[in-house]
Amino acid sequence: MDLGQFSVSLAVKDILKSLEFYVALGFEVVGGELTQNWVILQNGETKIGLFQGMFEEDVLTFNPKDARAILAHLKDLDRAEGVEIDSDSGPAHFMIKDPDGRTLLFDQF
């Protein structure tokens, strides 16, 4: 099962301070919309997202080619009870919690 590209989505308190910090570490802005309080940064193969006011905790993010197939697999293993995808076609996403309560986002785009 290919989970796609991995990144960490960070819930930040001050997006401008966080952006300045990660740019100083060598990250470059590759996406997002700062006026909407979110940006995607990359350094080599490493990507992180900075999100202010969108969620309360950091999120492990996977970008698979087929989120529906991964969700079906997790449901077959009884690991995603009650988790649904809103539409039957096009890009899809879903979130689940791991056994320690960390949020995992599977975001197909």
Coordinates of C-alpha atoms in Angstrom, one line a residue, residues 29-109:
V29 CA 7.7 28.3 0.6
V30 CA 6.3 26.0 -2.1
G31 CA 2.5 26.4 -1.6
G32 CA -0.3 27.7 0.6
E33 CA -1.8 31.1 1.2
L34 CA -0.3 33.2 3.9
T35 CA -3.3 35.5 4.0
Q36 CA -5.4 32.4 4.9
N37 CA -2.8 31.5 7.6
W38 CA -1.3 28.4 6.0
V39 CA 1.9 27.7 4.0
I40 CA 3.7 24.6 2.8
L41 CA 7.5 24.6 3.1
Q42 CA 10.1 22.4 1.6
N43 CA 13.8 21.7 2.2
G44 CA 15.1 18.9 -0.1
E45 CA 12.6 16.1 0.1
T46 CA 11.3 17.3 3.5
K47 CA 7.9 19.1 3.6
I48 CA 6.1 20.7 6.5
G49 CA 2.9 22.7 6.6
L50 CA 2.4 25.6 8.9
F51 CA -1.3 26.2 9.9
Q52 CA -2.5 28.9 12.3
G53 CA -6.0 28.5 13.7
M54 CA -7.0 25.5 11.6
F55 CA -6.5 22.7 14.1
E56 CA -5.3 22.4 17.7
E57 CA -2.6 19.8 17.3
D58 CA 0.1 18.7 14.9
V59 CA -1.0 16.3 12.2
L60 CA 0.9 13.6 10.3
T61 CA 0.0 14.0 6.7
F62 CA 0.1 11.5 3.8
N63 CA -0.7 12.3 0.2
P64 CA -1.7 9.0 -1.4
K65 CA -2.8 8.5 -5.0
D66 CA -5.9 6.7 -3.8
A67 CA -7.3 7.7 -0.4
R68 CA -10.4 5.5 -0.9
A69 CA -8.3 2.3 -1.3
I70 CA -6.4 3.1 1.9
L71 CA -9.6 3.8 3.8
A72 CA -11.2 0.5 2.5
H73 CA -8.1 -1.4 3.6
L74 CA -8.3 0.2 7.1
K75 CA -12.0 -0.6 7.4
D76 CA -11.3 -4.2 6.4
L77 CA -8.9 -4.3 9.4
D78 CA -11.4 -2.6 11.7
R79 CA -9.1 0.3 12.1
A80 CA -11.4 3.1 10.7
E81 CA -14.9 2.5 12.1
G82 CA -17.1 5.4 11.3
V83 CA -14.6 7.2 9.1
E84 CA -16.1 8.3 5.7
I85 CA -15.1 10.1 2.6
D86 CA -17.6 12.8 1.4
S87 CA -17.6 12.2 -2.3
D88 CA -17.5 9.2 -4.6
S89 CA -15.1 10.7 -7.2
G90 CA -12.3 13.2 -7.4
P91 CA -9.7 14.0 -4.7
A92 CA -10.5 12.6 -1.3
H93 CA -9.3 12.9 2.2
F94 CA -10.0 11.4 5.6
M95 CA -8.6 11.6 9.1
I96 CA -8.0 8.9 11.7
K97 CA -6.3 8.7 15.1
D98 CA -3.5 6.3 15.9
P99 CA -3.6 4.3 19.2
D100 CA -1.9 7.1 21.0
G101 CA -4.3 9.8 19.8
R102 CA -2.2 11.4 17.1
T103 CA -4.1 12.5 14.1
L104 CA -3.2 11.1 10.7
L105 CA -4.5 12.9 7.6
F106 CA -4.7 11.1 4.3
D107 CA -5.1 13.9 1.7
Q108 CA -5.4 12.9 -2.0
F109 CA -5.1 15.9 -4.3

